[in-house]
């Protein structure tokens, strides 16, 4: 690693819209530089997570160090693969802070898309060198000329800076590497400076502890060094440093400008905060500017299936959120479901991937509900009369193509599906940000759910007057499906105070007896009856209505169908 | 074994011409047993052939025809037998024989006769024992039925299902309404007062009116014993596919309930006694055989998939076993021929399990579970002790679904239609309140037992 002076280092990222070919390009780059052997098994090598492979998407950013010779000189190219989905633009921004340039990949047929634009702005604002790469030129409908013109018009980048490639076939990929060396500047840092390392990602390994991905902004680091975290002030001894190829490969030392990993005896997930700065003991440095913290856009309540699993879920969440610090976590509790959490995600895909990882990597199954939104109850509430729940506050044009709209929204209007709907309606181009505007008096009421006149505590909700009927009806319908028929009719009602606002009726059984019961039927019959008897023992009684244990969970569960 | 035809499916076609003995695996044989009164545990006496009135012919030599069946039968008796070779004599009497399963009427009368002889050779088969054969209308011509009668059959159950040609086609039956009528009439001629018919209701698209008319037509045809079944759509049948695909309407729960209730009422008004959920009899023509199931008596099943419940005395025990024979016909045959029996599984029923069966089966009948019958299975805890205390049974009584009185525990008229909603609660109560009888204490050495009778004793 010492043979690579700072001038020979290039740190770059690949950014693009979904499926434009980032990961394929990354595969090719790895092959060309000999980092991985050239076989046709190299499909999206950097997508290590099971969920990534299954869904064909990149979730976690991974990095790899490539070695390349060009015109007689040896170069060290650090590539950071990035997620393409809109939900993970935060991960992209973190990786970019460790880079000096990016490859902006655009599909030669699709042309510029929503994430192309969004990622471009991210890189542009971070003042990185941008190399446009037009991919998939091998396909029939490819029109690289048109795309080049688009790029020139929208991003103001001259056409001759574009590189046309086919990542799948490997066409012209070598040219990309050359461009990286030519156009992307080496990092501006000095090995003579004191150590200053940025933690831009991390993974938790059962045997080795926390493996932190670091980018050195100054100095050097090796085994045995004592480092301090700027955030926690804790001291660690470095056990191992190395580069990623893309698997961990230990080296003796890492130098300024280089990207790799570090293992320093950190055991707890909270010890390696993303965005943290590490420096040598007794040589403190100015910590690197913190990242913009991710704003969650979609919220959900998450509860263990059984309260005995609470601690397991707690530690699984802790570990998973280390590797995904864009998830916000707050403790929460529900009468029906017990103690749990309210989690915030960058988007629905983010939440789904998170759940899938919980299941696959930590073997946890959870109940996901619509979240509770904090309310302050005031005894006498002033009523705010509004036409709509959102009030427009401002409208501002950025340039002839972009406009900012400002609205005042009640938080619970956006917690579940707003972000997703917005993205759909705007084909992904709209972006969304919010800040807390404090508590406002609102027309809220408590809605009860009754079974044959008896209230079900667990399902009582505080809800806005306008939404009461729709929600009440919805809850009644779901409850009707979750309760088995009984010997008498069951009235399922939603009520506000004494007033019934919605109702479903579960009719009584009129015939429930099996027709045949001879010889062989008897054994089968007894088995079934005994199972039903067991089930009965587990039922709850609300008034005279027997309710299965999981009925409330089924009612509260967030619907996964879109 | 009672029949379990695949409703809505066409009858299985024969794949190859088969000799008489191989046809038999399509039929199942069930024997009801009863301890011979006054037999005194002796093993003397010879078997009697049914209908042979007092003569004592030698037991037949097993011929090629009955080889498998006779052997199978013998094997199924298992430990009941005193000796491994026929003829062996049981201290039991067979009270009824039932030929069911696939389509027993396809077997030849000779085969039926041979089987009955084998039964008589192995146990006491009294002349008056009920011998039922299930018949398919297509194989119930007069000549055939006469053959069965001569073979020893004295009761016939005809599976007509419906007397409407369109309905029969819907069900995939091969016979026509006319053939059904003919079969029943032939049966009544040969087995007067001992003919029963099966009827289905709840067919897709069937109206209340159509069912009422069909029932009336059937009553005009057979006025002694009727079995009424709600159609169950078996997965994999063409009819099931049509209904799930939406080509045919599935009858609503309300419609099915109506059809059942109106049928019950109509039959009772016509003088029938509904003695079980699905079975109606006039002039005392109840099926002895089926009653034994619901009264938790003892029965042996012979044939592929046949079930049995009986107490093994041979080993000196008193445990009631649940047994089942190998399901697949060819495998069953092989096992009988090689091992001498086709029993696949034997499970001893615990006292509680026996009581659960007594309860679940007994409540299907109009007489319910009598105190006497309950007492046989639970001498130490009466019906009153278990179901009389405040609990599920009392609540159900108050709601009008059950009765517990001097006659025992039984469903009310309304309750019978909802039995499967009542049983889980009653089973819970039974499980909660039942306990095995307290073990008698060994007297302390030299000391007089403390307390009066019934006081709890310390275990040594």
CSV table of C-alpha atoms in Angstrom, one decimal, chain B residues 52-392:
chain,number,residue,atom,x,y,z
B,52,UNK,CA,-78.8,-71.9,8.6
B,53,UNK,CA,-80.9,-72.1,11.7
B,54,UNK,CA,-79.4,-74.5,14.1
B,55,UNK,CA,-77.3,-76.8,11.9
B,56,UNK,CA,-73.6,-77.0,12.5
B,57,UNK,CA,-71.8,-77.5,9.3
B,58,UNK,CA,-68.1,-77.7,9.2
B,59,UNK,CA,-66.3,-74.4,8.5
B,60,UNK,CA,-65.6,-74.1,4.9
B,61,UNK,CA,-62.2,-74.8,3.6
B,62,UNK,CA,-60.7,-71.5,2.5
B,63,UNK,CA,-60.9,-71.6,-1.3
B,64,UNK,CA,-59.0,-69.4,-3.7
B,65,UNK,CA,-61.8,-67.0,-3.7
B,66,UNK,CA,-61.8,-66.2,-0.1
B,67,UNK,CA,-58.2,-66.8,0.5
B,68,UNK,CA,-57.2,-63.2,1.0
B,69,UNK,CA,-60.5,-62.1,2.6
B,70,UNK,CA,-60.8,-65.0,4.9
B,71,UNK,CA,-57.2,-64.6,5.9
B,72,UNK,CA,-57.6,-60.9,6.2
B,73,UNK,CA,-60.6,-61.3,8.4
B,74,UNK,CA,-58.8,-63.7,10.6
B,75,UNK,CA,-55.8,-61.5,10.9
B,76,UNK,CA,-58.0,-58.5,11.8
B,77,UNK,CA,-59.3,-60.4,14.8
B,78,UNK,CA,-55.7,-60.6,15.9
B,79,UNK,CA,-55.3,-61.1,19.6
B,80,UNK,CA,-59.0,-61.8,20.0
B,81,UNK,CA,-58.4,-65.2,18.6
B,82,UNK,CA,-57.7,-67.9,21.0
B,83,UNK,CA,-55.9,-69.9,18.4
B,84,UNK,CA,-54.0,-68.7,15.4
B,85,UNK,CA,-55.7,-71.1,13.0
B,86,UNK,CA,-59.2,-71.1,11.9
B,87,UNK,CA,-61.6,-72.2,13.2
B,88,UNK,CA,-61.1,-70.3,16.3
B,89,UNK,CA,-63.9,-69.1,18.5
B,90,UNK,CA,-64.4,-65.8,20.1
B,91,UNK,CA,-66.2,-65.3,23.3
B,92,UNK,CA,-68.1,-62.6,21.3
B,93,UNK,CA,-71.1,-62.5,19.1
B,94,UNK,CA,-71.2,-60.5,15.9
B,95,UNK,CA,-74.3,-58.4,16.0
B,96,UNK,CA,-74.1,-56.8,12.6
B,97,UNK,CA,-72.1,-56.9,9.4
B,98,UNK,CA,-71.7,-54.0,7.0
B,99,UNK,CA,-70.3,-54.3,3.5
B,100,UNK,CA,-69.3,-50.7,2.5
B,101,UNK,CA,-66.4,-48.8,1.0
B,102,UNK,CA,-66.3,-48.5,-2.7
B,103,UNK,CA,-69.1,-50.3,-4.4
B,104,UNK,CA,-69.7,-53.7,-2.7
B,105,UNK,CA,-72.6,-54.4,-5.1
B,106,UNK,CA,-70.1,-55.0,-7.8
B,107,UNK,CA,-68.8,-58.0,-6.0
B,108,UNK,CA,-70.4,-61.3,-6.8
B,109,UNK,CA,-72.9,-62.8,-4.4
B,110,UNK,CA,-70.7,-65.8,-4.1
B,111,UNK,CA,-68.0,-63.7,-2.7
B,112,UNK,CA,-70.3,-62.1,-0.2
B,113,UNK,CA,-71.4,-65.5,0.9
B,114,UNK,CA,-67.9,-66.7,1.3
B,115,UNK,CA,-67.0,-63.8,3.5
B,116,UNK,CA,-70.0,-64.3,5.7
B,117,UNK,CA,-69.1,-67.9,6.0
B,118,UNK,CA,-65.6,-67.0,7.1
B,119,UNK,CA,-67.1,-64.7,9.7
B,120,UNK,CA,-69.3,-67.4,11.0
B,121,UNK,CA,-66.3,-69.7,11.1
B,122,UNK,CA,-64.4,-67.4,13.3
B,123,UNK,CA,-67.1,-66.0,15.6
B,124,UNK,CA,-70.6,-66.4,16.6
B,125,UNK,CA,-72.8,-64.9,14.0
B,126,UNK,CA,-76.4,-65.2,15.1
B,127,UNK,CA,-79.2,-65.7,12.6
B,128,UNK,CA,-80.8,-62.4,13.4
B,129,UNK,CA,-77.6,-60.3,12.9
B,130,UNK,CA,-78.1,-57.4,10.6
B,131,UNK,CA,-76.2,-57.8,7.4
B,132,UNK,CA,-76.2,-54.7,5.2
B,133,UNK,CA,-74.8,-54.2,1.8
B,134,UNK,CA,-74.3,-50.9,0.0
B,135,UNK,CA,-75.6,-50.9,-3.5
B,136,UNK,CA,-75.1,-48.7,-6.4
B,137,UNK,CA,-78.3,-48.3,-8.5
B,138,UNK,CA,-76.6,-49.7,-11.6
B,139,UNK,CA,-75.6,-53.0,-9.9
B,140,UNK,CA,-78.9,-53.5,-8.1
B,141,UNK,CA,-80.9,-55.5,-10.5
B,142,UNK,CA,-83.4,-57.9,-9.1
B,143,UNK,CA,-81.4,-61.0,-10.0
B,144,UNK,CA,-78.3,-59.6,-8.4
B,145,UNK,CA,-80.1,-58.6,-5.3
B,146,UNK,CA,-81.7,-61.9,-4.9
B,147,UNK,CA,-78.2,-63.4,-5.1
B,148,UNK,CA,-77.1,-61.2,-2.3
B,149,UNK,CA,-80.1,-62.1,-0.2
B,150,UNK,CA,-79.4,-65.8,-0.7
B,151,UNK,CA,-75.8,-65.1,0.4
B,152,UNK,CA,-77.0,-63.8,3.7
B,153,UNK,CA,-77.6,-60.1,3.2
B,154,UNK,CA,-80.7,-58.9,4.9
B,155,UNK,CA,-80.6,-55.1,4.6
B,156,UNK,CA,-79.8,-52.9,1.6
B,157,UNK,CA,-78.7,-49.3,1.4
B,158,UNK,CA,-79.1,-47.8,-2.1
B,159,UNK,CA,-77.0,-44.7,-3.0
B,160,UNK,CA,-79.4,-42.9,-5.2
B,161,UNK,CA,-78.3,-39.4,-4.2
B,162,UNK,CA,-81.1,-37.8,-6.2
B,163,UNK,CA,-84.1,-38.6,-8.3
B,164,UNK,CA,-83.5,-35.8,-10.8
B,165,UNK,CA,-81.6,-36.6,-14.0
B,166,UNK,CA,-80.0,-33.2,-14.3
B,167,UNK,CA,-78.8,-33.3,-10.7
B,168,UNK,CA,-77.4,-36.8,-11.2
B,169,UNK,CA,-75.4,-35.6,-14.2
B,170,UNK,CA,-74.2,-32.6,-12.2
B,171,UNK,CA,-72.9,-35.0,-9.6
B,172,UNK,CA,-71.3,-37.1,-12.2
B,173,UNK,CA,-73.3,-40.2,-11.4
B,174,UNK,CA,-73.6,-42.9,-13.9
B,175,UNK,CA,-77.2,-43.9,-13.1
B,176,UNK,CA,-80.4,-42.2,-14.1
B,177,UNK,CA,-83.4,-41.4,-12.0
B,178,UNK,CA,-85.3,-44.2,-13.6
B,179,UNK,CA,-82.6,-46.7,-12.7
B,180,UNK,CA,-82.6,-45.3,-9.2
B,181,UNK,CA,-86.3,-45.9,-8.8
B,182,UNK,CA,-85.9,-49.4,-10.3
B,183,UNK,CA,-83.2,-50.3,-7.9
B,184,UNK,CA,-85.1,-49.1,-4.8
B,185,UNK,CA,-88.2,-50.9,-5.9
B,186,UNK,CA,-86.3,-54.1,-6.4
B,187,UNK,CA,-84.7,-53.7,-3.0
B,188,UNK,CA,-88.0,-53.1,-1.3
B,189,UNK,CA,-89.3,-56.2,-2.9
B,190,UNK,CA,-86.5,-58.3,-1.6
B,191,UNK,CA,-85.8,-56.5,1.7
B,192,UNK,CA,-89.1,-55.2,2.8
B,193,UNK,CA,-88.8,-52.7,5.6
B,194,UNK,CA,-85.0,-53.0,5.5
B,195,UNK,CA,-84.2,-50.8,2.6
B,196,UNK,CA,-82.5,-47.4,3.0
B,197,UNK,CA,-81.7,-44.6,0.6
B,198,UNK,CA,-79.0,-41.9,0.5
B,199,UNK,CA,-80.0,-38.4,-0.5
B,200,UNK,CA,-77.9,-35.3,-1.2
B,201,UNK,CA,-78.8,-31.7,-0.7
B,202,UNK,CA,-77.0,-28.4,-1.2
B,203,UNK,CA,-76.0,-29.0,-4.8
B,204,UNK,CA,-74.7,-26.0,-6.6
B,205,UNK,CA,-77.6,-24.1,-8.1
B,206,UNK,CA,-80.2,-26.2,-6.2
B,207,UNK,CA,-83.1,-24.2,-5.1
B,208,UNK,CA,-85.2,-24.7,-1.9
B,209,UNK,CA,-88.1,-25.7,-4.1
B,210,UNK,CA,-86.1,-28.2,-6.1
B,211,UNK,CA,-84.9,-29.8,-2.9
B,212,UNK,CA,-88.4,-29.9,-1.4
B,213,UNK,CA,-89.7,-31.6,-4.5
B,214,UNK,CA,-86.8,-34.1,-4.6
B,215,UNK,CA,-87.4,-35.0,-1.0
B,216,UNK,CA,-91.0,-35.6,-1.5
B,217,UNK,CA,-90.3,-37.8,-4.5
B,218,UNK,CA,-87.8,-39.8,-2.5
B,219,UNK,CA,-90.3,-40.3,0.4
B,220,UNK,CA,-92.8,-41.6,-2.0
B,221,UNK,CA,-90.3,-44.2,-3.1
B,222,UNK,CA,-88.7,-45.3,0.2
B,223,UNK,CA,-90.5,-44.9,3.4
B,224,UNK,CA,-88.5,-46.7,5.9
B,225,UNK,CA,-85.0,-45.4,6.2
B,226,UNK,CA,-83.4,-42.2,4.8
B,227,UNK,CA,-79.8,-40.9,5.1
B,228,UNK,CA,-79.5,-37.2,4.3
B,229,UNK,CA,-76.2,-35.7,3.5
B,230,UNK,CA,-75.1,-32.2,2.6
B,231,UNK,CA,-72.9,-32.3,-0.5
B,232,UNK,CA,-69.2,-31.8,0.3
B,233,UNK,CA,-67.1,-30.8,-2.7
B,234,UNK,CA,-64.0,-32.9,-2.7
B,235,UNK,CA,-60.9,-31.2,-3.9
B,236,UNK,CA,-59.8,-32.3,-7.3
B,237,UNK,CA,-63.2,-33.2,-8.6
B,238,UNK,CA,-64.7,-31.6,-11.7
B,239,UNK,CA,-67.6,-30.3,-9.7
B,240,UNK,CA,-65.3,-28.6,-7.1
B,241,UNK,CA,-63.4,-27.0,-9.9
B,242,UNK,CA,-66.5,-25.7,-11.5
B,243,UNK,CA,-67.7,-24.1,-8.3
B,244,UNK,CA,-64.4,-22.6,-7.3
B,245,UNK,CA,-64.0,-21.3,-10.8
B,246,UNK,CA,-67.3,-19.6,-10.6
B,247,UNK,CA,-69.0,-21.6,-13.3
B,248,UNK,CA,-71.5,-22.9,-10.8
B,249,UNK,CA,-72.8,-21.0,-7.7
B,250,UNK,CA,-71.8,-22.3,-4.3
B,251,UNK,CA,-74.9,-22.5,-2.1
B,252,UNK,CA,-74.9,-19.9,0.7
B,253,UNK,CA,-74.7,-20.9,4.4
B,254,UNK,CA,-78.2,-19.7,4.9
B,255,UNK,CA,-79.6,-21.8,2.1
B,256,UNK,CA,-77.9,-24.9,3.3
B,257,UNK,CA,-79.2,-24.3,6.8
B,258,UNK,CA,-82.7,-23.9,5.4
B,259,UNK,CA,-82.5,-27.0,3.4
B,260,UNK,CA,-81.4,-29.1,6.3
B,261,UNK,CA,-84.0,-27.7,8.7
B,262,UNK,CA,-86.9,-28.1,6.3
B,263,UNK,CA,-85.9,-31.6,5.4
B,264,UNK,CA,-85.7,-32.6,9.1
B,265,UNK,CA,-89.1,-31.0,9.8
B,266,UNK,CA,-90.6,-32.6,6.7
B,267,UNK,CA,-89.4,-36.1,7.6
B,268,UNK,CA,-90.4,-35.9,11.2
B,269,UNK,CA,-93.9,-34.7,10.1
B,270,UNK,CA,-94.0,-37.8,7.9
B,271,UNK,CA,-93.5,-40.0,10.9
B,272,UNK,CA,-89.8,-40.5,10.7
B,273,UNK,CA,-87.6,-40.4,13.8
B,274,UNK,CA,-84.4,-38.4,13.4
B,275,UNK,CA,-82.2,-40.7,15.4
B,276,UNK,CA,-78.9,-39.2,14.2
B,277,UNK,CA,-77.7,-36.0,12.6
B,278,UNK,CA,-78.1,-37.5,9.1
B,279,UNK,CA,-80.3,-40.5,9.7
B,280,UNK,CA,-84.1,-40.9,9.7
B,281,UNK,CA,-86.1,-44.1,10.3
B,282,UNK,CA,-89.7,-45.0,10.4
B,283,UNK,CA,-91.4,-48.0,12.1
B,284,UNK,CA,-88.3,-48.7,14.1
B,285,UNK,CA,-86.0,-49.4,11.1
B,286,UNK,CA,-82.9,-47.9,12.6
B,287,UNK,CA,-79.5,-49.1,11.4
B,288,UNK,CA,-78.2,-51.3,14.2
B,289,UNK,CA,-74.7,-51.1,12.7
B,290,UNK,CA,-74.4,-47.4,12.6
B,291,UNK,CA,-75.9,-47.0,16.0
B,292,UNK,CA,-73.0,-49.0,17.4
B,293,UNK,CA,-70.6,-46.4,16.2
B,294,UNK,CA,-72.4,-43.6,17.9
B,295,UNK,CA,-72.9,-45.7,21.1
B,296,UNK,CA,-69.1,-46.4,21.2
B,297,UNK,CA,-69.6,-50.1,21.0
B,298,UNK,CA,-67.0,-52.4,19.6
B,299,UNK,CA,-66.4,-53.0,15.9
B,300,UNK,CA,-63.8,-54.5,13.7
B,301,UNK,CA,-62.9,-53.2,10.3
B,302,UNK,CA,-61.5,-55.4,7.6
B,303,UNK,CA,-60.2,-54.2,4.3
B,304,UNK,CA,-58.1,-51.4,3.0
B,305,UNK,CA,-58.4,-48.3,5.2
B,306,UNK,CA,-60.9,-49.9,7.5
B,307,UNK,CA,-61.1,-48.6,11.1
B,308,UNK,CA,-61.9,-50.5,14.3
B,309,UNK,CA,-62.5,-50.0,18.0
B,310,UNK,CA,-62.4,-52.9,20.3
B,311,UNK,CA,-61.1,-54.2,23.6
B,312,UNK,CA,-58.4,-56.7,23.6
B,313,UNK,CA,-59.2,-59.5,26.0
B,314,UNK,CA,-56.8,-62.0,24.7
B,315,UNK,CA,-54.0,-60.3,26.5
B,316,UNK,CA,-56.0,-60.1,29.6
B,317,UNK,CA,-56.2,-56.4,29.4
B,318,UNK,CA,-59.2,-54.1,29.3
B,319,UNK,CA,-57.8,-51.5,26.9
B,320,UNK,CA,-59.9,-50.3,24.0
B,321,UNK,CA,-57.8,-49.9,20.9
B,322,UNK,CA,-58.3,-47.8,17.8
B,323,UNK,CA,-57.0,-49.7,14.8
B,324,UNK,CA,-56.7,-48.9,11.1
B,325,UNK,CA,-55.8,-51.1,8.2
B,326,UNK,CA,-53.4,-50.3,5.4
B,327,UNK,CA,-55.0,-47.9,3.0
B,328,UNK,CA,-53.8,-48.9,-0.4
B,329,UNK,CA,-55.6,-52.0,-1.7
B,330,UNK,CA,-52.7,-53.7,-3.3
B,331,UNK,CA,-50.5,-53.2,-0.3
B,332,UNK,CA,-53.3,-54.4,1.9
B,333,UNK,CA,-53.6,-57.6,-0.1
B,334,UNK,CA,-49.9,-58.2,0.1
B,335,UNK,CA,-49.7,-57.7,3.8
B,336,UNK,CA,-52.6,-60.0,4.4
B,337,UNK,CA,-51.1,-62.7,2.3
B,338,UNK,CA,-47.7,-62.4,3.8
B,339,UNK,CA,-48.3,-61.5,7.4
B,340,UNK,CA,-51.8,-62.8,7.8
B,341,UNK,CA,-53.4,-59.4,8.6
B,342,UNK,CA,-53.7,-55.9,7.3
B,343,UNK,CA,-53.5,-53.9,10.4
B,344,UNK,CA,-51.4,-50.8,10.0
B,345,UNK,CA,-51.8,-49.0,13.2
B,346,UNK,CA,-53.0,-49.8,16.8
B,347,UNK,CA,-53.4,-47.1,19.4
B,348,UNK,CA,-54.6,-47.7,22.9
B,349,UNK,CA,-57.3,-45.1,23.8
B,350,UNK,CA,-56.9,-43.7,27.2
B,351,UNK,CA,-59.9,-43.5,29.5
B,352,UNK,CA,-60.3,-39.8,28.8
B,353,UNK,CA,-60.0,-40.3,25.1
B,354,UNK,CA,-62.6,-43.0,25.2
B,355,UNK,CA,-64.9,-40.6,27.0
B,356,UNK,CA,-64.3,-37.9,24.5
B,357,UNK,CA,-65.4,-40.2,21.8
B,358,UNK,CA,-68.4,-41.3,23.7
B,359,UNK,CA,-69.4,-37.7,24.1
B,360,UNK,CA,-68.7,-36.5,20.5
B,361,UNK,CA,-70.5,-39.5,19.0
B,362,UNK,CA,-73.3,-39.9,21.5
B,363,UNK,CA,-74.5,-36.3,21.1
B,364,UNK,CA,-75.1,-37.0,17.4
B,365,UNK,CA,-78.0,-39.2,18.3
B,366,UNK,CA,-81.4,-38.2,19.6
B,367,UNK,CA,-81.0,-40.3,22.7
B,368,UNK,CA,-77.6,-38.6,23.4
B,369,UNK,CA,-75.3,-40.1,26.0
B,370,UNK,CA,-77.3,-42.1,28.6
B,371,UNK,CA,-76.2,-42.2,32.2
B,372,UNK,CA,-75.8,-46.0,31.8
B,373,UNK,CA,-73.5,-45.7,28.8
B,374,UNK,CA,-71.4,-43.0,30.4
B,375,UNK,CA,-71.2,-45.1,33.5
B,376,UNK,CA,-69.6,-47.9,31.6
B,377,UNK,CA,-66.7,-45.7,30.5
B,378,UNK,CA,-66.6,-43.5,33.6
B,379,UNK,CA,-67.8,-45.5,36.6
B,380,UNK,CA,-66.4,-43.0,39.0
B,381,UNK,CA,-67.5,-39.7,37.5
B,382,UNK,CA,-71.1,-39.3,36.3
B,383,UNK,CA,-72.4,-37.0,33.7
B,384,UNK,CA,-73.8,-34.8,36.4
B,385,UNK,CA,-70.4,-34.6,38.1
B,386,UNK,CA,-68.7,-33.4,34.9
B,387,UNK,CA,-71.4,-31.4,33.2
B,388,UNK,CA,-73.8,-30.6,35.9
B,389,UNK,CA,-71.6,-28.0,37.7
B,390,UNK,CA,-71.6,-24.4,36.5
B,391,UNK,CA,-69.7,-24.3,33.3
B,392,UNK,CA,-70.0,-24.6,29.6
